[in-house]
XYZ file of C-alpha atoms in Angstrom:
758
model
C 0.000 0.000 0.000
C 2.778 2.380 0.872
C 4.497 1.651 -2.436
C 1.294 2.390 -4.294
C 0.913 5.677 -2.437
C 4.458 6.684 -3.318
C 3.862 5.861 -7.009
C 0.591 7.867 -6.941
C 2.304 10.890 -5.399
C 5.131 10.755 -7.929
C 2.678 10.428 -10.787
C 0.651 13.438 -9.570
C 3.774 15.539 -9.136
C 4.975 14.611 -12.601
C 1.631 15.472 -14.158
C 1.620 18.859 -12.418
C 5.168 19.514 -13.605
C 4.272 18.659 -17.192
C 1.236 20.949 -17.092
C 3.279 23.744 -15.566
C 5.960 23.437 -18.223
C 3.354 23.265 -20.972
C 1.490 26.431 -19.999
C 4.648 28.285 -19.099
C 6.154 27.476 -22.487
C 3.093 28.829 -24.316
C 3.181 32.140 -22.496
C 6.756 32.971 -23.294
C 6.539 33.032 -27.127
C 3.216 34.879 -26.968
C 4.804 37.580 -24.919
C 7.685 37.890 -27.358
C 5.321 37.946 -30.274
C 3.400 40.833 -28.806
C 6.572 42.755 -28.143
C 7.704 42.326 -31.705
C 4.319 43.495 -32.933
C 4.538 46.634 -30.814
C 8.114 47.215 -31.898
C 7.200 47.076 -35.575
C 4.387 49.561 -35.055
C 6.909 52.173 -33.981
C 9.182 51.850 -36.976
C 9.976 55.160 -38.586
C 8.059 57.215 -36.030
C 9.020 59.422 -33.152
C 8.224 57.359 -30.070
C 6.085 58.680 -27.266
C 7.664 58.870 -23.781
C 6.250 55.524 -22.636
C 8.452 53.682 -25.207
C 11.780 55.345 -24.395
C 13.162 52.211 -22.689
C 13.157 50.207 -25.927
C 16.513 49.437 -27.487
C 17.572 47.315 -30.412
C 16.909 47.204 -34.140
C 13.385 47.906 -35.384
C 11.542 45.518 -37.641
C 9.675 46.671 -40.799
C 6.376 48.453 -40.204
C 3.395 46.130 -40.248
C 0.591 47.144 -42.594
C -2.372 48.582 -40.746
C -4.723 45.934 -42.094
C -2.513 43.303 -40.418
C -2.489 45.221 -37.154
C -6.243 45.586 -36.977
C -6.821 42.351 -35.088
C -8.602 41.634 -31.854
C -5.343 40.581 -30.248
C -3.653 43.835 -31.214
C -6.463 46.016 -29.937
C -6.381 44.227 -26.584
C -2.803 45.314 -25.954
C -2.914 48.798 -27.536
C -5.244 51.488 -26.259
C -6.903 53.934 -28.692
C -4.627 56.677 -27.425
C -1.533 54.534 -27.962
C -2.800 53.562 -31.408
C -3.090 57.236 -32.344
C 0.512 57.714 -31.280
C 1.606 54.708 -33.331
C -0.009 55.691 -36.615
C 0.707 59.416 -36.303
C 4.217 59.521 -35.037
C 5.106 62.541 -37.167
C 2.331 64.541 -35.538
C 4.605 65.943 -32.848
C 2.169 68.810 -32.444
C -0.882 66.583 -32.165
C -2.032 68.516 -29.128
C -1.751 71.815 -30.994
C -4.686 74.166 -30.879
C -5.010 77.781 -31.903
C -4.370 79.052 -28.389
C -1.217 76.956 -27.924
C 0.452 76.804 -31.365
C -0.616 80.029 -33.065
C 0.764 83.513 -32.454
C -2.245 85.851 -32.591
C -0.050 88.912 -32.076
C 1.106 88.711 -35.712
C -2.470 89.412 -36.807
C -3.219 92.439 -34.623
C -1.538 95.164 -36.660
C -2.420 94.321 -40.258
C -5.276 91.875 -39.793
C -5.375 88.483 -41.457
C -2.738 88.586 -44.191
C -1.165 85.580 -45.916
C 2.402 85.433 -47.214
C 3.613 82.914 -49.789
C 7.329 82.112 -49.763
C 9.077 82.947 -53.040
C 9.656 79.914 -55.213
C 13.173 78.566 -54.988
C 15.188 77.975 -58.127
C 15.218 74.436 -59.369
C 12.299 73.316 -57.211
C 9.639 71.423 -59.116
C 6.022 72.270 -58.508
C 2.870 70.460 -59.612
C 0.172 72.302 -61.506
C -2.274 71.724 -58.651
C 0.029 73.345 -56.114
C 0.688 76.223 -58.474
C -3.077 76.753 -58.675
C -3.259 76.805 -54.885
C -0.553 79.447 -54.596
C -2.082 81.510 -57.410
C -5.441 81.462 -55.631
C -3.836 82.772 -52.466
C -1.945 85.490 -54.306
C -5.149 86.632 -56.040
C -7.142 86.731 -52.809
C -7.883 89.708 -50.603
C -5.683 88.191 -47.888
C -2.409 88.135 -49.811
C 0.574 90.253 -48.884
C 4.022 90.247 -50.450
C 5.532 91.613 -47.222
C 6.316 88.898 -44.656
C 6.449 91.574 -41.987
C 2.703 92.137 -42.435
C 1.774 88.464 -42.568
C -0.325 86.578 -40.063
C -0.137 83.236 -41.908
C 2.645 81.724 -44.024
C 2.390 79.213 -46.885
C 5.337 77.262 -48.283
C 6.374 77.496 -51.921
C 7.698 73.936 -51.556
C 5.198 71.497 -53.032
C 3.771 69.407 -50.183
C 0.689 68.069 -51.990
C 1.996 64.598 -52.848
C 4.004 62.931 -50.103
C 3.864 59.438 -51.590
C 7.527 58.525 -51.997
C 6.683 56.461 -55.110
C 5.096 59.462 -56.846
C 7.003 61.461 -59.485
C 5.675 64.615 -57.770
C 7.381 63.724 -54.490
C 9.769 66.439 -53.282
C 12.906 64.950 -51.728
C 14.818 66.330 -48.750
C 11.817 68.347 -47.665
C 12.772 68.055 -44.001
C 16.041 69.932 -44.548
C 14.541 72.449 -46.940
C 11.787 73.386 -44.513
C 14.098 73.695 -41.527
C 16.318 76.092 -43.507
C 13.486 78.583 -44.047
C 14.298 81.658 -41.963
C 10.628 82.261 -41.056
C 9.802 78.635 -40.237
C 9.869 78.989 -36.434
C 8.975 75.321 -35.919
C 5.944 75.750 -38.190
C 4.113 78.282 -36.029
C 1.568 80.299 -38.046
C 2.260 78.146 -41.112
C -0.283 76.312 -43.259
C 0.657 73.163 -45.180
C -1.503 71.791 -47.998
C -1.488 68.044 -48.629
C -3.528 65.658 -50.809
C -1.586 62.391 -50.629
C 0.429 60.962 -47.729
C 2.040 57.606 -47.070
C 2.682 54.921 -49.630
C 2.191 51.241 -50.341
C 1.247 49.092 -48.528
C -0.129 50.887 -45.455
C -0.714 54.457 -46.737
C -0.254 56.096 -43.350
C -0.717 59.822 -42.880
C 3.038 60.367 -42.562
C 4.134 63.429 -44.565
C 7.771 62.412 -44.421
C 8.958 65.499 -42.556
C 8.382 67.142 -39.206
C 5.931 69.988 -39.714
C 6.108 71.050 -36.075
C 3.332 73.408 -35.035
C 2.071 74.081 -38.560
C -1.597 73.700 -39.440
C -2.568 71.102 -42.014
C -5.043 71.592 -44.838
C -5.175 67.917 -45.665
C -7.263 65.508 -47.711
C -8.139 62.017 -46.444
C -7.328 62.925 -42.871
C -8.568 60.604 -40.145
C -10.498 61.754 -37.108
C -7.816 60.267 -34.859
C -5.148 62.515 -36.355
C -7.319 65.546 -37.005
C -6.730 68.402 -34.581
C -10.117 70.135 -34.152
C -10.194 73.891 -34.736
C -6.579 73.743 -35.870
C -6.304 71.552 -38.957
C -8.649 71.880 -41.937
C -9.938 68.805 -43.750
C -10.088 69.473 -47.499
C -11.511 67.282 -50.287
C -9.390 65.109 -52.515
C -9.321 66.693 -55.984
C -7.582 65.720 -59.189
C -5.081 67.582 -61.328
C -7.883 68.447 -63.781
C -9.993 70.193 -61.155
C -10.738 73.748 -62.405
C -8.385 76.372 -61.038
C -11.059 79.074 -60.755
C -14.850 78.976 -60.341
C -15.392 75.812 -62.373
C -18.601 74.394 -63.758
C -21.889 74.811 -61.983
C -23.785 71.868 -60.569
C -25.662 69.630 -62.972
C -29.081 70.015 -61.343
C -30.952 72.240 -63.797
C -34.441 71.728 -62.424
C -36.141 69.861 -59.609
C -38.092 66.793 -60.654
C -41.029 65.846 -58.461
C -40.847 63.172 -57.148
C -37.049 63.386 -57.056
C -36.345 59.815 -58.139
C -34.026 58.752 -60.931
C -33.369 55.588 -62.932
C -31.010 54.165 -60.314
C -31.270 54.238 -56.535
C -27.578 53.685 -55.781
C -24.524 53.464 -58.053
C -20.767 53.156 -57.898
C -18.067 52.497 -60.455
C -14.419 52.242 -59.499
C -11.386 50.141 -58.681
C -11.461 47.034 -56.517
C -8.357 46.349 -54.474
C -7.595 42.647 -54.155
C -5.143 43.009 -51.290
C -4.031 45.566 -48.779
C -5.681 48.479 -47.038
C -8.995 49.669 -48.437
C -9.858 46.356 -50.054
C -12.484 45.037 -47.632
C -15.356 47.399 -48.422
C -14.978 47.420 -52.196
C -14.527 43.658 -52.297
C -17.884 43.253 -50.589
C -19.922 45.522 -52.880
C -21.075 42.623 -55.046
C -23.236 41.454 -52.151
C -25.646 44.407 -52.609
C -25.323 44.818 -56.392
C -28.538 43.741 -58.149
C -27.901 44.956 -61.754
C -31.212 46.873 -61.710
C -31.505 49.920 -59.486
C -28.475 49.196 -57.289
C -25.504 49.061 -59.660
C -22.133 48.794 -57.928
C -19.379 48.041 -60.432
C -15.736 47.335 -59.692
C -12.735 46.332 -61.758
C -9.545 44.504 -60.859
C -7.833 45.741 -64.017
C -5.483 48.342 -62.630
C -1.843 48.322 -61.680
C 0.977 46.457 -63.402
C 0.555 43.052 -61.771
C -3.185 42.845 -61.231
C -3.374 39.466 -62.964
C -1.073 37.945 -60.361
C -3.621 38.709 -57.665
C -6.857 38.241 -59.619
C -9.578 36.228 -57.947
C -12.481 34.185 -59.298
C -14.720 37.239 -59.702
C -12.316 39.479 -61.587
C -13.230 38.450 -65.140
C -16.947 38.739 -64.466
C -16.511 42.081 -62.708
C -14.362 43.483 -65.506
C -16.904 42.485 -68.163
C -19.789 44.043 -66.244
C -17.702 47.127 -65.542
C -17.140 47.837 -69.232
C -20.853 47.661 -70.092
C -21.849 50.829 -68.206
C -20.949 54.455 -68.806
C -19.947 56.140 -65.567
C -21.327 59.578 -66.474
C -24.667 58.119 -67.449
C -24.882 56.309 -64.125
C -23.797 59.387 -62.191
C -26.424 61.672 -63.703
C -29.244 59.164 -63.428
C -28.908 58.008 -59.841
C -30.478 59.337 -56.671
C -27.602 58.208 -54.440
C -23.917 57.643 -55.191
C -21.800 55.356 -53.060
C -18.483 56.870 -51.947
C -16.433 54.042 -50.391
C -12.923 54.641 -49.180
C -10.018 53.709 -51.413
C -6.440 53.208 -50.391
C -6.863 56.402 -48.436
C -9.951 57.657 -46.663
C -10.916 60.224 -49.294
C -12.113 59.517 -52.828
C -12.506 61.442 -56.085
C -16.056 60.064 -56.215
C -17.048 62.496 -53.463
C -16.741 65.695 -55.520
C -18.114 63.963 -58.618
C -21.275 63.024 -56.733
C -21.715 66.517 -55.303
C -21.529 68.173 -58.708
C -23.973 65.688 -60.248
C -26.574 66.272 -57.508
C -26.227 62.598 -56.641
C -26.504 62.394 -52.856
C -23.195 60.943 -51.558
C -23.404 57.852 -49.353
C -20.133 57.844 -47.441
C -18.512 54.534 -46.482
C -15.198 55.558 -44.956
C -15.033 54.962 -41.243
C -12.840 57.477 -39.471
C -12.756 60.049 -42.283
C -12.941 63.662 -41.144
C -15.354 65.125 -43.681
C -14.137 68.117 -45.726
C -14.637 71.468 -43.982
C -16.387 69.634 -41.150
C -15.843 72.663 -38.943
C -18.370 74.723 -40.885
C -20.517 72.359 -43.000
C -23.442 70.358 -41.670
C -22.963 67.258 -43.810
C -26.121 65.556 -42.575
C -28.036 68.015 -44.767
C -26.244 66.956 -47.973
C -24.962 63.415 -47.533
C -25.692 60.044 -45.937
C -22.905 58.965 -43.594
C -22.810 55.165 -43.508
C -20.766 52.543 -41.693
C -18.485 50.151 -43.562
C -19.470 47.378 -41.150
C -23.143 47.765 -42.092
C -22.769 47.633 -45.873
C -25.670 45.212 -46.341
C -28.055 47.720 -44.745
C -27.189 50.589 -47.113
C -29.786 49.804 -49.859
C -32.676 49.579 -47.400
C -31.467 52.715 -45.627
C -31.439 54.907 -48.728
C -34.774 53.498 -49.918
C -36.347 54.568 -46.631
C -35.437 58.258 -47.091
C -38.543 60.301 -47.871
C -38.750 62.108 -51.204
C -38.952 65.497 -49.468
C -35.654 64.800 -47.749
C -34.124 63.582 -51.005
C -35.029 66.851 -52.703
C -33.528 68.834 -49.831
C -30.341 66.747 -49.841
C -29.955 67.153 -53.578
C -30.405 70.911 -53.472
C -27.836 71.190 -50.709
C -25.279 69.241 -52.750
C -25.566 71.879 -55.453
C -25.172 74.735 -53.033
C -22.124 73.216 -51.363
C -20.505 72.303 -54.688
C -20.827 75.801 -56.103
C -20.014 77.601 -52.861
C -16.951 75.676 -51.682
C -15.812 72.862 -53.987
C -16.244 73.817 -57.663
C -12.624 74.945 -58.114
C -9.224 74.956 -56.482
C -9.738 78.632 -55.767
C -12.967 77.920 -53.859
C -11.309 75.208 -51.792
C -8.362 77.463 -50.951
C -10.489 80.509 -50.121
C -12.769 78.434 -47.906
C -9.719 77.144 -46.054
C -8.394 80.668 -45.519
C -11.786 81.997 -44.441
C -12.109 79.223 -41.840
C -8.738 80.171 -40.347
C -9.655 83.845 -40.618
C -12.753 83.258 -38.493
C -10.657 81.491 -35.864
C -8.195 84.371 -35.702
C -10.805 87.138 -35.658
C -13.392 85.400 -33.525
C -15.393 88.573 -32.957
C -16.047 88.719 -36.704
C -16.697 85.020 -37.290
C -19.530 83.800 -39.506
C -22.479 81.930 -38.078
C -23.376 78.369 -39.087
C -26.343 79.681 -41.033
C -24.056 81.858 -43.141
C -21.889 78.860 -44.024
C -24.751 76.452 -44.720
C -27.208 78.583 -46.687
C -27.082 80.607 -49.872
C -24.924 82.326 -50.963
C -22.430 80.776 -48.531
C -19.690 82.025 -46.269
C -17.388 83.353 -48.994
C -19.902 86.036 -49.961
C -21.036 86.800 -46.397
C -18.267 88.999 -45.042
C -18.549 89.180 -41.257
C -16.616 92.463 -41.167
C -19.728 94.086 -42.581
C -22.030 92.761 -39.879
C -22.517 89.778 -37.603
C -26.306 90.141 -37.792
C -27.945 88.026 -40.479
C -30.681 90.608 -40.973
C -28.147 93.018 -42.469
C -27.593 90.756 -45.492
C -30.194 90.912 -48.285
C -30.105 87.187 -49.094
C -31.144 86.191 -45.547
C -34.323 88.265 -45.359
C -36.598 85.443 -46.513
C -35.129 82.912 -44.062
C -35.551 85.312 -41.166
C -39.009 86.435 -42.257
C -38.062 90.104 -42.335
C -38.257 92.861 -44.923
C -35.864 95.697 -45.753
C -36.590 99.137 -44.374
C -39.041 101.013 -46.628
C -36.654 103.875 -47.456
C -33.738 104.449 -49.813
C -30.731 106.721 -50.218
C -30.049 108.123 -53.673
C -26.457 108.516 -54.884
C -25.985 110.681 -57.966
C -22.616 110.358 -59.646
C -21.562 113.792 -60.949
C -18.620 114.181 -63.348
C -19.387 117.483 -65.103
C -19.291 121.029 -63.687
C -22.503 122.761 -62.745
C -22.805 125.671 -65.210
C -26.538 125.902 -65.894
C -29.750 125.568 -63.900
C -31.232 123.528 -66.742
C -28.754 120.691 -66.481
C -30.224 117.150 -66.184
C -28.666 116.566 -62.765
C -30.755 119.318 -61.161
C -34.011 118.016 -62.627
C -33.073 114.522 -61.514
C -32.315 115.741 -57.997
C -35.739 117.366 -57.665
C -37.582 114.318 -59.031
C -35.807 111.865 -56.734
C -36.174 114.039 -53.639
C -39.950 114.103 -54.139
C -40.191 110.332 -53.726
C -42.070 109.272 -50.608
C -39.394 106.635 -49.962
C -36.317 108.874 -50.222
C -34.602 109.912 -46.986
C -31.431 111.443 -48.381
C -29.676 112.341 -51.625
C -25.893 112.035 -51.852
C -24.123 113.735 -54.731
C -20.731 112.184 -55.333
C -18.688 114.976 -56.905
C -16.099 113.281 -59.122
C -15.586 116.334 -61.275
C -12.188 118.018 -61.521
C -13.812 121.401 -60.916
C -14.405 122.706 -57.371
C -17.632 121.937 -55.531
C -20.517 124.253 -56.478
C -21.768 126.654 -53.845
C -24.667 125.391 -51.744
C -27.105 127.904 -53.226
C -26.590 126.355 -56.668
C -28.476 123.243 -55.595
C -32.289 123.391 -55.564
C -34.189 123.258 -52.286
C -35.579 119.818 -51.473
C -37.652 118.192 -48.739
C -34.842 115.744 -47.892
C -31.207 116.428 -46.998
C -28.738 116.737 -49.878
C -25.166 115.774 -49.017
C -22.413 116.629 -51.491
C -19.282 114.459 -51.126
C -16.091 115.505 -52.845
C -14.629 112.363 -54.338
C -11.060 112.089 -53.124
C -9.684 109.887 -55.859
C -12.066 110.954 -58.648
C -12.293 107.377 -59.940
C -15.284 105.340 -61.124
C -15.095 102.742 -58.349
C -15.633 105.450 -55.755
C -19.350 105.406 -56.531
C -19.490 101.958 -54.920
C -17.570 102.743 -51.749
C -19.391 101.709 -48.528
C -20.018 105.252 -47.306
C -20.982 105.556 -43.641
C -23.402 108.297 -44.645
C -25.739 105.731 -46.267
C -28.346 105.086 -43.523
C -30.715 102.820 -45.482
C -30.627 99.263 -46.807
C -31.549 100.381 -50.315
C -29.331 102.470 -52.570
C -30.667 104.190 -55.691
C -27.652 104.582 -57.962
C -27.967 107.287 -60.642
C -25.836 108.843 -63.346
C -26.010 112.612 -63.542
C -27.683 112.522 -66.978
C -30.390 109.994 -66.087
C -33.943 111.071 -66.875
C -36.476 109.619 -64.430
C -39.709 110.827 -62.898
C -40.754 110.512 -59.270
C -43.342 107.904 -60.248
C -40.719 105.741 -61.951
C -38.503 105.948 -58.888
C -41.354 104.949 -56.553
C -42.363 101.991 -58.685
C -38.783 100.683 -59.014
C -38.330 100.849 -55.254
C -41.613 99.038 -54.639
C -40.423 96.219 -56.900
C -37.027 96.088 -55.191
C -38.651 95.548 -51.799
C -39.842 92.173 -53.072
C -36.400 91.283 -54.502
C -33.887 92.911 -52.116
C -31.024 90.589 -53.099
C -31.127 91.643 -56.778
C -30.438 94.714 -58.872
C -33.715 96.337 -59.945
C -33.749 99.144 -62.477
C -34.329 100.549 -65.920
C -31.557 100.527 -68.564
C -30.937 96.877 -69.506
C -28.102 95.306 -71.461
C -27.221 91.770 -72.483
C -24.274 89.497 -73.138
C -23.797 86.771 -75.729
C -21.182 84.314 -76.861
C -19.519 85.289 -80.142
C -18.621 81.929 -81.668
C -16.651 83.525 -84.495
C -14.334 85.443 -82.178
C -14.667 82.871 -79.393
C -15.286 85.455 -76.737
C -18.112 87.125 -74.857
C -19.910 89.995 -76.482
C -21.810 92.980 -75.090
C -24.892 94.478 -76.680
C -27.162 97.408 -75.942
C -29.813 96.453 -78.492
C -33.439 96.386 -77.396
C -34.233 92.691 -77.332
C -36.599 90.341 -75.548
C -34.039 89.343 -72.966
C -31.330 90.941 -70.882
C -28.699 89.956 -68.318
C -27.643 93.304 -66.859
C -29.347 96.357 -65.449
C -26.959 99.288 -65.517
C -26.319 101.154 -62.307
C -27.011 104.482 -63.980
C -30.626 103.993 -62.838
C -30.874 101.013 -60.491
C -31.665 100.058 -56.907
C -29.731 97.465 -54.926
C -28.741 96.669 -51.340
C -25.951 98.697 -49.784
C -24.104 95.485 -48.817
C -22.995 95.201 -52.434
C -20.995 98.409 -51.971
C -19.031 96.664 -49.235
C -18.671 93.468 -51.254
C -17.524 95.398 -54.343
C -14.835 97.174 -52.334
C -13.704 94.351 -50.035
C -14.241 91.151 -52.028
C -13.228 92.048 -55.571
C -9.481 92.197 -56.214
C -7.735 95.520 -56.626
C -6.776 94.500 -60.170
C -10.397 94.552 -61.386
C -11.224 97.788 -59.620
C -8.005 99.260 -60.973
C -9.034 98.316 -64.509
C -12.354 100.087 -64.048
C -10.643 103.200 -62.722
C -8.074 103.193 -65.482
C -10.712 103.003 -68.210
C -13.284 105.144 -66.369
C -15.687 102.548 -67.671
C -17.289 99.147 -66.914
C -18.039 99.714 -63.225
C -21.719 98.960 -63.857
C -20.854 95.723 -65.675
C -18.594 94.628 -62.829
C -21.337 95.260 -60.270
C -23.738 93.111 -62.304
C -21.140 90.337 -62.481
C -20.721 90.461 -58.723
C -24.416 90.419 -57.807
C -25.218 87.617 -60.262
C -22.273 85.589 -58.947
C -23.658 85.947 -55.427
C -27.328 85.286 -56.140
C -27.096 83.022 -59.229
C -30.060 85.077 -60.452
C -30.622 87.732 -63.110
C -31.415 91.369 -62.332
C -34.960 92.679 -62.732
C -35.991 95.238 -65.307
C -38.993 97.427 -64.590
C -41.294 99.469 -66.807
C -39.551 102.199 -68.662
C -40.628 104.396 -71.504
C -39.240 103.193 -74.821
C -37.856 106.656 -75.486
C -35.601 106.464 -72.451
C -32.314 106.119 -74.309
C -33.226 108.391 -77.189
C -34.662 111.113 -74.941
C -31.677 110.972 -72.672
C -29.230 111.217 -75.547
C -31.110 114.129 -77.130
C -31.006 116.026 -73.863
C -27.352 115.199 -73.430
C -26.502 116.377 -76.935
C -28.450 119.626 -76.513
C -26.800 120.237 -73.175
C -23.330 119.669 -74.545
C -24.072 121.925 -77.524
C -24.925 124.635 -75.073
C -21.952 123.867 -72.896
C -19.462 123.871 -75.752
C -20.891 127.207 -76.777
C -20.177 128.592 -73.331
C -16.931 126.789 -72.538
C -14.183 125.018 -74.414
C -13.974 121.895 -72.354
C -12.127 118.651 -72.778
C -14.449 115.714 -73.452
C -14.027 113.923 -70.162
C -17.637 113.356 -69.115
C -19.729 110.255 -69.337
C -21.818 111.820 -72.094
C -18.772 112.433 -74.236
C -17.599 108.884 -73.608
C -20.845 107.551 -75.070
C -19.890 109.251 -78.307
C -16.420 107.738 -78.146
C -16.138 104.641 -80.391
C -13.566 103.169 -77.985
C -16.115 103.203 -75.168
C -18.097 100.277 -76.560
C -14.936 98.328 -77.431
C -13.720 98.774 -73.865
C -16.928 97.299 -72.523
C -16.505 94.271 -74.776
C -13.011 93.793 -73.386
C -14.198 94.232 -69.801
C -16.754 91.457 -70.235
C -14.060 88.933 -71.056
C -11.606 90.071 -68.393
C -14.296 89.902 -65.722
C -15.422 86.464 -66.894
C -11.818 85.280 -66.755
C -11.430 86.349 -63.122
C -14.747 84.845 -62.045
C -13.774 81.633 -63.829
C -17.044 81.451 -65.741
C -19.849 83.696 -66.918
C -22.000 84.503 -63.846
C -24.539 86.636 -65.738
C -27.973 85.050 -66.148
C -30.407 85.898 -68.935
C -33.994 86.870 -68.217
C -36.977 87.935 -70.315
C -39.100 89.114 -67.387
C -40.139 92.730 -67.063
C -42.282 93.922 -64.177
C -44.980 96.485 -64.988
C -47.511 98.197 -62.748
C -50.947 96.601 -62.458
C -53.226 97.789 -65.291
C -50.204 99.088 -67.209
C -51.356 99.971 -70.748
C -54.827 98.597 -69.980
C -57.743 100.422 -71.581
C -59.173 101.733 -68.347
C -59.373 105.144 -66.774
C -56.020 106.540 -65.705
C -57.625 107.399 -62.376
C -57.794 103.689 -61.520
C -54.047 103.270 -61.859
C -51.601 103.707 -58.985
C -48.640 104.826 -61.103
C -50.487 107.205 -63.379
C -47.560 109.214 -64.670
C -45.615 106.281 -66.118
C -47.907 105.993 -69.135
C -47.925 109.735 -69.809
C -44.167 110.048 -70.053
């Protein structure tokens, strides 16, 4: 018995020893494996303090799709994972209050300096367009001493080391810049970062405390209210303005041939392959058409799977543009990087984007409410996407589609728009007291045309009246532009002054004296029931008529040339019409534009036709905000051209207002003899004047007789269109007449009796 007990004890001890050795041996290699995995994740990055004890050679970086395992996530916290995949983000805790020097912006405001291009440095066309947009903006300064923000002339757009656009030795080049200061107050633009196979967000150089304007940026690396997420755009993206959205009219109900479409590459291996490889599960070849192709890259056949041939054949049967323009929703799955070219394509086509890119910081997320223009999906719930989009009510679809068009035209239609939006976002951070509201950014005409320096109150902008349910004040200020000396009491300007002052809506008349002769004595002006303020134009240039004078107390401005012939009744009727359309120009003399196919340029015509696209500011009413926009938004080069020619200021104002509103001006009833009567009076006046004085022909009237005047206006049309990037003018054949106008009824029954007697 004792022997048996001894054998039993020995057997038990041996079994325990074997088990102990077995489990202990399994733990040791697991522990080493995990250490190696963590070590590889730090390769090529600046380690955080908790890893400083590590020593030894580093193994190659593991692709992110291999790291995304349950085992890995158990041992690495989200915070540690952010450190791993964004090692170059040394300033990842940067915010405006910690990494931006606001004192540089106090003296000269928000000014942007672009470093001069260094000799021998290559630059992509896209980056050149970015720099050109900055240099043409109202923020640009060529003096670094006045700058608040600095932009590199070194091309940082493509940081994929395999790309021919990759700039080598960027780390050294940046550090040698004498204004670099560890990147403080610098802005870096980037479209592509990382390379095969993991496509991390590593830019390949330490950008310190600089802000990033970056495409395909992840939420884990995005620094809120410091970085700016921009869309991924191609090298063919228009440099300025670009095409308008493709939605020409609203169809009710807002359904199209397809419910959901996609056409693009399918990645067989590596990051970004999971979602696109699974699209065939929801493709039904009818109203959900999701097409992919394996045929891309040099060695795609080496990795082709069983579905490749079938996918490629189906892919070639469909035209992408036809699908894009005939679908209600467009799928935007991530590619190798988080962003995709399909995003901007869907916006322009009024195809509501359905985003499948987990972790993507949406473009301009700081200012845009994307839930009003897109459907944000989850890659893990791909199979639910068709039923989700089918459940969206047609009213919501119409609203989403309209918002895609607004956002495309306001912020994404060109490189210039993308750049200006980026700068305006940073501008609002710097000058917080003059920041735009969310409503300004997310409703027509958008933040770029709503300058907060003018006012922070939405009710001061004409295009927000309808949303707020308010109306403009029922009074106007008349501004008469005078360029000829006052030598006779029968001059047209004096008759015009009396007629305008009699209007029940007029509160003040301002005479802008842009004549080279001294101001007339006060007794030379007729007595009126409203104040008459004579302002001596300091610069004597045409653009001065659109300066935002503090002496304008009303919302409405009645702009008049000195030789305009209008009655009080005509003035009252035009103002009544304007009150219903406060965001537009409303007036009398109309002109039109056309495309001259023979000369391949825009033409200008003053012929009386059935349509028009401009209402000249020689007799027009508009909101005073356009004075501020004309002076502050338009570049000095355009205003300088107007002043140099002493011509085209009225055309430029029409371009500006139509660009803002996307609408034509409004022409009101005017006697057919307007132009002829005016010219007869002008000619008779000048006959008298030349008999009294030998004057140089410098007035507006004499310019009308100048054959170069019309040619100049033709030239202005094309120069303005070039700056705007497209033709903003919109044709209209609507004319608003008084009720009972020309009707065969008693004149006593008509409100505007005098219009028909003129």
